[in-house]
């Protein structure tokens, strides 16, 4: 009782004034860190840095500058040093040089050019086969491996020539009956063998592997796999080309200085040039056309080492070589590879690429020739499937040509394609490769060309699909928009095959949403439902249907308008598979949360979104991952927050009650509902300005009851504790005293159930720190909670102390004592004549008891118990291994007495001195902390009515650790 019998009498108002920061009047003309810096240049300044680029603005100019730059007059030492070291770069470029640089930059391939690598995966996934494949593997020759170091150079050359001859004479092994995956694995092995041979300096072996792989590109026995085979083999060719180029480049290093990126052939040494020529001569000796073409194309970039015009001379020759390839499919992929290499090494040489394409147009009729037809009959391949094999190659060739090409050239190419018969395949590739803006501006012309096409082998709907993809990226002329949609939909709606239909409809839905009203969108959705419902065709088209929903909600994000589209909800009913249905619901809710700016009470929106949220909620089961639950709960909570019935609070509460029944399996949603209902109660209080009528008082009690009923259904014990405390505070603020008591009692009764270890963000953590934090908050609330007339003095504090006493704490934990010191803070505050804070229109114990001596006596009894518990615990820490903890706790208790005790009392003063000495007794006290504490006491001693701190400071010695 010593502590509280002599608790310091507090005047909170005056203490607050003393502790306030000193207010200084702000002159807005002074410097402010967020204001732009004004740089003032002195005109008389003589010592200016040479080459300085300081501002020449007048003294009144103002600009946002880096303060560090302004110190250096706008220049930094490194820039000055670099400028002095390289006067050439510092000099301004001439007009001719600038024009040349600008031209080079315009010709270079930019980030807007879609690279081949982005198409690779799509081709491998699309062109597959179940037929068996064969492959010829190179079996390395052992010749030449026993050559001694003393061998003559001529012997080495003769051995290499023999190895090259071996290549043509059967040093290979044919593997038959491979599955597609086995084939891909073998190709990958060849790629690795190439790298291994190169790294072990077996250059001829590496070349043999590349030649063998190139030969595979002449084989079309499994024709539907050819595009994928091309992708796999050209990966090896690319690797080879890179290895050769880097090898020759490494030979150009002189005095550890490598060549710049834009080097000239004159700067290449003779050894590197000779090696480069040697590679081209080796390749020229390959007898077969296809491997000779591909291997030379792979090292085309190496021409840079020989002459400036090497690449520009080689490209036309290689283009002409392709004319010797008889199979049109093999030839078109060879052209595609040449375009691919050409765009990498010389994108400015568009003339060769154009010639390549025009050559292809001249041989286009071969596709429909007898030789091809006979081949297709043998392989049982239909013409439509065969024509699609050309698409990747033609698309790529056209993309290379169309890149930054003028409209004149594109128009010329379009006209040439138009003149060819059976040109549906070409037309499709033109629409795939040309700029979307070019296509969109001529939409009606393309529709006319589509109508005139001979559709033998190439379906009309694919052409309309390609057109639709362009119109999704660029807008056609406004006057043509409706006619375009009508022409396209006439064809699409007649499609009998559901898969063909949905592939086209998916593309044109975006065009419809971009340019038309909900009426047209509704018509399109109705047509999709009509086509996809028979025979449950929708089950095979979930990705496309999902895409349609995504496009609709992307363009119609006003949900009042969206749900007024009559066929939107029936469209959702087609998603019968639960996982897909949930994904669609998530998309819709994400769009709602992203775009809904204002709260809503529209019954159409609420009913629809409640149904969608219910679908998401009902998908949760025992196997659902925690991350998935969190995501679903966040989406549902986002919806709940956006619902507001304005001043119709009863309707709002009814909505929360309905939501609770619908989303009972997601705890975060229940937590959100409790917070929302508490917020509703506080909003009611705000509207009534704290003076509840009979009706609003009943309503607030209903809100409180909602929370009281809902909290026990939560499994997280700390969530329950915090919600009990929060809801009790809300009840108290609304003068629902008995209900507040019920919340606080529930919290007290729940404390013994707190486990020692809890899960926090998926990791197991001790619960002590969380419990300490909660109890500190709880004590702060208990200060203003009035006693119940039938329960005795401080019944809640007593109950909580009993629970803390009985709680099983960890042996090495001091949290129990720390909690007791917080209890002393609370009891000290309770002895004051006027409490530091109050709840409006609620009389706390300072008003109820009015400083009654019996009330203070009860507080003293409690404090006596608490202090004795603290001192007993300090005694138990007297063992050697716990002396550090004893020191820390002694200082902690000392600070409590310093803040809340009246140290004019001799016994309390002596207790504080004893605690100070105990903290330092065994050398575990932090010297800096002790010094700062003592300084604080000396400062306090200078304040009014604190002169007794001077004597205390003299009685507190500082002991060194020694």
mmCIF file of N, CA and C in Angstrom, residues 756-834:
data_model
loop_
_atom_site.group_PDB
_atom_site.id
_atom_site.type_symbol
_atom_site.label_atom_id
_atom_site.label_comp_id
_atom_site.label_asym_id
_atom_site.label_seq_id
_atom_site.Cartn_x
_atom_site.Cartn_y
_atom_site.Cartn_z
ATOM 1 N N UNK A 756 0.506 -20.894 -25.307
ATOM 2 C CA UNK A 756 1.869 -20.381 -25.175
ATOM 3 C C UNK A 756 2.476 -20.022 -26.534
ATOM 4 N N UNK A 757 2.085 -20.774 -27.569
ATOM 5 C CA UNK A 757 2.615 -20.565 -28.918
ATOM 6 C C UNK A 757 1.440 -20.304 -29.855
ATOM 7 N N UNK A 758 1.559 -19.293 -30.707
ATOM 8 C CA UNK A 758 0.502 -19.007 -31.678
ATOM 9 C C UNK A 758 1.129 -18.869 -33.073
ATOM 10 N N UNK A 759 0.301 -19.032 -34.101
ATOM 11 C CA UNK A 759 0.762 -18.900 -35.479
ATOM 12 C C UNK A 759 0.574 -17.451 -35.935
ATOM 13 N N UNK A 760 1.675 -16.849 -36.398
ATOM 14 C CA UNK A 760 1.630 -15.470 -36.911
ATOM 15 C C UNK A 760 2.236 -15.489 -38.313
ATOM 16 N N UNK A 761 1.420 -15.199 -39.318
ATOM 17 C CA UNK A 761 1.866 -15.210 -40.713
ATOM 18 C C UNK A 761 2.546 -16.530 -41.078
ATOM 19 N N UNK A 762 1.939 -17.618 -40.602
ATOM 20 C CA UNK A 762 2.449 -18.933 -40.958
ATOM 21 C C UNK A 762 3.638 -19.399 -40.133
ATOM 22 N N UNK A 763 4.107 -18.570 -39.167
ATOM 23 C CA UNK A 763 5.234 -18.963 -38.327
ATOM 24 C C UNK A 763 4.775 -19.045 -36.872
ATOM 25 N N UNK A 764 5.327 -19.996 -36.127
ATOM 26 C CA UNK A 764 4.958 -20.174 -34.729
ATOM 27 C C UNK A 764 5.774 -19.217 -33.856
ATOM 28 N N UNK A 765 5.068 -18.424 -33.054
ATOM 29 C CA UNK A 765 5.720 -17.425 -32.198
ATOM 30 C C UNK A 765 5.191 -17.548 -30.768
ATOM 31 N N UNK A 766 6.016 -17.178 -29.759
ATOM 32 C CA UNK A 766 5.511 -17.138 -28.377
ATOM 33 C C UNK A 766 4.424 -16.061 -28.262
ATOM 34 N N UNK A 767 3.424 -16.330 -27.436
ATOM 35 C CA UNK A 767 2.272 -15.421 -27.354
ATOM 36 C C UNK A 767 2.441 -14.326 -26.299
ATOM 37 N N UNK A 768 3.502 -14.408 -25.470
ATOM 38 C CA UNK A 768 3.637 -13.495 -24.331
ATOM 39 C C UNK A 768 3.581 -12.020 -24.746
ATOM 40 N N UNK A 769 4.327 -11.675 -25.796
ATOM 41 C CA UNK A 769 4.389 -10.273 -26.214
ATOM 42 C C UNK A 769 3.013 -9.770 -26.651
ATOM 43 N N UNK A 770 2.249 -10.632 -27.340
ATOM 44 C CA UNK A 770 0.917 -10.240 -27.810
ATOM 45 C C UNK A 770 -0.049 -10.065 -26.633
ATOM 46 N N UNK A 771 0.091 -10.972 -25.645
ATOM 47 C CA UNK A 771 -0.775 -10.893 -24.460
ATOM 48 C C UNK A 771 -0.453 -9.617 -23.669
ATOM 49 N N UNK A 772 0.826 -9.290 -23.549
ATOM 50 C CA UNK A 772 1.239 -8.081 -22.826
ATOM 51 C C UNK A 772 0.660 -6.835 -23.498
ATOM 52 N N UNK A 773 0.729 -6.802 -24.825
ATOM 53 C CA UNK A 773 0.197 -5.655 -25.573
ATOM 54 C C UNK A 773 -1.309 -5.520 -25.360
ATOM 55 N N UNK A 774 -2.016 -6.668 -25.422
ATOM 56 C CA UNK A 774 -3.469 -6.617 -25.235
ATOM 57 C C UNK A 774 -3.832 -6.123 -23.835
ATOM 58 N N UNK A 775 -3.149 -6.657 -22.814
ATOM 59 C CA UNK A 775 -3.487 -6.294 -21.436
ATOM 60 C C UNK A 775 -3.219 -4.812 -21.166
ATOM 61 N N UNK A 776 -2.167 -4.265 -21.772
ATOM 62 C CA UNK A 776 -1.891 -2.832 -21.600
ATOM 63 C C UNK A 776 -3.045 -1.999 -22.164
ATOM 64 N N UNK A 777 -3.548 -2.403 -23.353
ATOM 65 C CA UNK A 777 -4.708 -1.716 -23.926
ATOM 66 C C UNK A 777 -5.939 -1.861 -23.026
ATOM 67 N N UNK A 778 -6.091 -3.066 -22.486
ATOM 68 C CA UNK A 778 -7.244 -3.362 -21.632
ATOM 69 C C UNK A 778 -7.211 -2.467 -20.386
ATOM 70 N N UNK A 779 -6.029 -2.354 -19.756
ATOM 71 C CA UNK A 779 -5.908 -1.513 -18.552
ATOM 72 C C UNK A 779 -6.302 -0.069 -18.861
ATOM 73 N N UNK A 780 -5.904 0.419 -20.042
ATOM 74 C CA UNK A 780 -6.225 1.803 -20.412
ATOM 75 C C UNK A 780 -7.730 2.010 -20.487
ATOM 76 N N UNK A 781 -8.445 0.982 -20.927
ATOM 77 C CA UNK A 781 -9.911 1.088 -21.018
ATOM 78 C C UNK A 781 -10.557 0.975 -19.639
ATOM 79 N N UNK A 782 -9.998 0.073 -18.809
ATOM 80 C CA UNK A 782 -10.604 -0.169 -17.491
ATOM 81 C C UNK A 782 -10.598 1.081 -16.615
ATOM 82 N N UNK A 783 -9.695 2.036 -16.891
ATOM 83 C CA UNK A 783 -9.659 3.267 -16.102
ATOM 84 C C UNK A 783 -11.010 3.979 -16.137
ATOM 85 N N UNK A 784 -11.670 3.989 -17.287
ATOM 86 C CA UNK A 784 -12.904 4.771 -17.424
ATOM 87 C C UNK A 784 -14.164 3.922 -17.256
ATOM 88 N N UNK A 785 -14.019 2.609 -17.050
ATOM 89 C CA UNK A 785 -15.203 1.748 -16.894
ATOM 90 C C UNK A 785 -15.752 1.923 -15.476
ATOM 91 N N UNK A 786 -17.001 2.352 -15.329
ATOM 92 C CA UNK A 786 -17.556 2.517 -13.973
ATOM 93 C C UNK A 786 -17.862 1.167 -13.334
ATOM 94 N N UNK A 787 -17.745 1.123 -12.006
ATOM 95 C CA UNK A 787 -18.064 -0.119 -11.285
ATOM 96 C C UNK A 787 -19.554 -0.428 -11.366
ATOM 97 N N UNK A 788 -19.844 -1.740 -11.383
ATOM 98 C CA UNK A 788 -21.243 -2.177 -11.361
ATOM 99 C C UNK A 788 -21.745 -2.090 -9.915
ATOM 100 N N UNK A 789 -22.942 -1.537 -9.696
ATOM 101 C CA UNK A 789 -23.419 -1.358 -8.308
ATOM 102 C C UNK A 789 -23.557 -2.665 -7.526
ATOM 103 N N UNK A 790 -23.708 -3.793 -8.219
ATOM 104 C CA UNK A 790 -23.922 -5.068 -7.516
ATOM 105 C C UNK A 790 -22.677 -5.952 -7.496
ATOM 106 N N UNK A 791 -21.588 -5.490 -8.113
ATOM 107 C CA UNK A 791 -20.434 -6.383 -8.267
ATOM 108 C C UNK A 791 -19.270 -6.040 -7.342
ATOM 109 N N UNK A 792 -19.328 -4.951 -6.614
ATOM 110 C CA UNK A 792 -18.212 -4.611 -5.734
ATOM 111 C C UNK A 792 -17.215 -3.697 -6.426
ATOM 112 N N UNK A 793 -16.291 -3.169 -5.596
ATOM 113 C CA UNK A 793 -15.329 -2.180 -6.097
ATOM 114 C C UNK A 793 -14.304 -2.852 -7.020
ATOM 115 N N UNK A 794 -14.101 -2.212 -8.189
ATOM 116 C CA UNK A 794 -13.079 -2.657 -9.147
ATOM 117 C C UNK A 794 -13.180 -4.152 -9.464
ATOM 118 N N UNK A 795 -14.398 -4.632 -9.674
ATOM 119 C CA UNK A 795 -14.580 -6.078 -9.875
ATOM 120 C C UNK A 795 -13.868 -6.571 -11.146
ATOM 121 N N UNK A 796 -13.824 -5.746 -12.186
ATOM 122 C CA UNK A 796 -13.149 -6.188 -13.420
ATOM 123 C C UNK A 796 -11.634 -6.242 -13.230
ATOM 124 N N UNK A 797 -11.073 -5.252 -12.531
ATOM 125 C CA UNK A 797 -9.629 -5.237 -12.283
ATOM 126 C C UNK A 797 -9.243 -6.426 -11.418
ATOM 127 N N UNK A 798 -10.057 -6.701 -10.388
ATOM 128 C CA UNK A 798 -9.773 -7.849 -9.509
ATOM 129 C C UNK A 798 -9.815 -9.160 -10.305
ATOM 130 N N UNK A 799 -10.850 -9.279 -11.135
ATOM 131 C CA UNK A 799 -10.983 -10.502 -11.935
ATOM 132 C C UNK A 799 -9.786 -10.698 -12.853
ATOM 133 N N UNK A 800 -9.353 -9.609 -13.465
ATOM 134 C CA UNK A 800 -8.216 -9.697 -14.388
ATOM 135 C C UNK A 800 -6.934 -10.032 -13.628
ATOM 136 N N UNK A 801 -6.756 -9.458 -12.433
ATOM 137 C CA UNK A 801 -5.557 -9.769 -11.638
ATOM 138 C C UNK A 801 -5.537 -11.236 -11.228
ATOM 139 N N UNK A 802 -6.703 -11.770 -10.883
ATOM 140 C CA UNK A 802 -6.774 -13.199 -10.518
ATOM 141 C C UNK A 802 -6.373 -14.086 -11.702
ATOM 142 N N UNK A 803 -6.849 -13.693 -12.888
ATOM 143 C CA UNK A 803 -6.529 -14.472 -14.094
ATOM 144 C C UNK A 803 -5.027 -14.412 -14.373
ATOM 145 N N UNK A 804 -4.427 -13.200 -14.225
ATOM 146 C CA UNK A 804 -2.989 -13.039 -14.466
ATOM 147 C C UNK A 804 -2.190 -13.864 -13.457
ATOM 148 N N UNK A 805 -2.666 -13.876 -12.211
ATOM 149 C CA UNK A 805 -1.994 -14.632 -11.148
ATOM 150 C C UNK A 805 -2.012 -16.133 -11.450
ATOM 151 N N UNK A 806 -3.133 -16.631 -11.950
ATOM 152 C CA UNK A 806 -3.280 -18.078 -12.184
ATOM 153 C C UNK A 806 -2.697 -18.518 -13.524
ATOM 154 N N UNK A 807 -2.430 -17.553 -14.432
ATOM 155 C CA UNK A 807 -1.930 -17.914 -15.765
ATOM 156 C C UNK A 807 -0.536 -18.521 -15.639
ATOM 157 N N UNK A 808 -0.271 -19.568 -16.398
ATOM 158 C CA UNK A 808 1.028 -20.244 -16.326
ATOM 159 C C UNK A 808 2.013 -19.528 -17.248
ATOM 160 N N UNK A 809 2.958 -18.806 -16.639
ATOM 161 C CA UNK A 809 3.932 -18.057 -17.428
ATOM 162 C C UNK A 809 5.183 -18.891 -17.639
ATOM 163 N N UNK A 810 5.918 -18.564 -18.690
ATOM 164 C CA UNK A 810 7.177 -19.266 -18.951
ATOM 165 C C UNK A 810 8.153 -18.995 -17.800
ATOM 166 N N UNK A 811 8.998 -19.998 -17.473
ATOM 167 C CA UNK A 811 9.934 -19.866 -16.359
ATOM 168 C C UNK A 811 10.923 -18.723 -16.567
ATOM 169 N N UNK A 812 11.334 -18.516 -17.796
ATOM 170 C CA UNK A 812 12.346 -17.486 -18.061
ATOM 171 C C UNK A 812 11.719 -16.167 -18.503
ATOM 172 N N UNK A 813 10.410 -15.998 -18.213
ATOM 173 C CA UNK A 813 9.716 -14.785 -18.647
ATOM 174 C C UNK A 813 9.456 -13.858 -17.462
ATOM 175 N N UNK A 814 9.622 -12.556 -17.706
ATOM 176 C CA UNK A 814 9.316 -11.542 -16.691
ATOM 177 C C UNK A 814 8.062 -10.760 -17.064
ATOM 178 N N UNK A 815 7.310 -11.263 -18.035
ATOM 179 C CA UNK A 815 6.137 -10.521 -18.506
ATOM 180 C C UNK A 815 5.100 -10.321 -17.406
ATOM 181 N N UNK A 816 4.998 -11.294 -16.505
ATOM 182 C CA UNK A 816 4.013 -11.173 -15.417
ATOM 183 C C UNK A 816 4.313 -9.927 -14.571
ATOM 184 N N UNK A 817 5.583 -9.702 -14.261
ATOM 185 C CA UNK A 817 5.960 -8.543 -13.449
ATOM 186 C C UNK A 817 5.762 -7.253 -14.229
ATOM 187 N N UNK A 818 6.060 -7.297 -15.513
ATOM 188 C CA UNK A 818 5.842 -6.108 -16.345
ATOM 189 C C UNK A 818 4.352 -5.756 -16.374
ATOM 190 N N UNK A 819 3.513 -6.775 -16.435
ATOM 191 C CA UNK A 819 2.064 -6.529 -16.402
ATOM 192 C C UNK A 819 1.671 -5.906 -15.059
ATOM 193 N N UNK A 820 2.265 -6.426 -13.979
ATOM 194 C CA UNK A 820 1.940 -5.876 -12.656
ATOM 195 C C UNK A 820 2.334 -4.397 -12.558
ATOM 196 N N UNK A 821 3.453 -4.034 -13.178
ATOM 197 C CA UNK A 821 3.835 -2.616 -13.135
ATOM 198 C C UNK A 821 2.816 -1.771 -13.911
ATOM 199 N N UNK A 822 2.265 -2.325 -14.995
ATOM 200 C CA UNK A 822 1.221 -1.609 -15.732
ATOM 201 C C UNK A 822 -0.052 -1.492 -14.889
ATOM 202 N N UNK A 823 -0.307 -2.518 -14.086
ATOM 203 C CA UNK A 823 -1.456 -2.449 -13.173
ATOM 204 C C UNK A 823 -1.250 -1.300 -12.186
ATOM 205 N N UNK A 824 -0.008 -1.134 -11.713
ATOM 206 C CA UNK A 824 0.275 -0.019 -10.806
ATOM 207 C C UNK A 824 0.028 1.331 -11.476
ATOM 208 N N UNK A 825 0.379 1.417 -12.777
ATOM 209 C CA UNK A 825 0.080 2.657 -13.517
ATOM 210 C C UNK A 825 -1.425 2.933 -13.482
ATOM 211 N N UNK A 826 -2.215 1.855 -13.723
ATOM 212 C CA UNK A 826 -3.676 1.988 -13.737
ATOM 213 C C UNK A 826 -4.187 2.414 -12.358
ATOM 214 N N UNK A 827 -3.721 1.717 -11.305
ATOM 215 C CA UNK A 827 -4.213 2.010 -9.958
ATOM 216 C C UNK A 827 -3.816 3.420 -9.527
ATOM 217 N N UNK A 828 -2.615 3.852 -9.953
ATOM 218 C CA UNK A 828 -2.186 5.211 -9.637
ATOM 219 C C UNK A 828 -3.117 6.227 -10.292
ATOM 220 N N UNK A 829 -3.470 5.966 -11.566
ATOM 221 C CA UNK A 829 -4.379 6.879 -12.272
ATOM 222 C C UNK A 829 -5.754 6.897 -11.617
ATOM 223 N N UNK A 830 -6.172 5.748 -11.034
ATOM 224 C CA UNK A 830 -7.501 5.663 -10.409
ATOM 225 C C UNK A 830 -7.591 6.459 -9.101
ATOM 226 N N UNK A 831 -6.439 6.752 -8.489
ATOM 227 C CA UNK A 831 -6.478 7.483 -7.216
ATOM 228 C C UNK A 831 -6.581 8.998 -7.430
ATOM 229 N N UNK A 832 -6.446 9.456 -8.671
ATOM 230 C CA UNK A 832 -6.497 10.900 -8.939
ATOM 231 C C UNK A 832 -7.921 11.430 -8.761
ATOM 232 N N UNK A 833 -8.004 12.712 -8.416
ATOM 233 C CA UNK A 833 -9.319 13.345 -8.234
ATOM 234 C C UNK A 833 -10.084 13.418 -9.556
ATOM 235 N N UNK A 834 -9.357 13.692 -10.642
ATOM 236 C CA UNK A 834 -9.993 13.734 -11.970
ATOM 237 C C UNK A 834 -9.136 12.896 -12.911
#
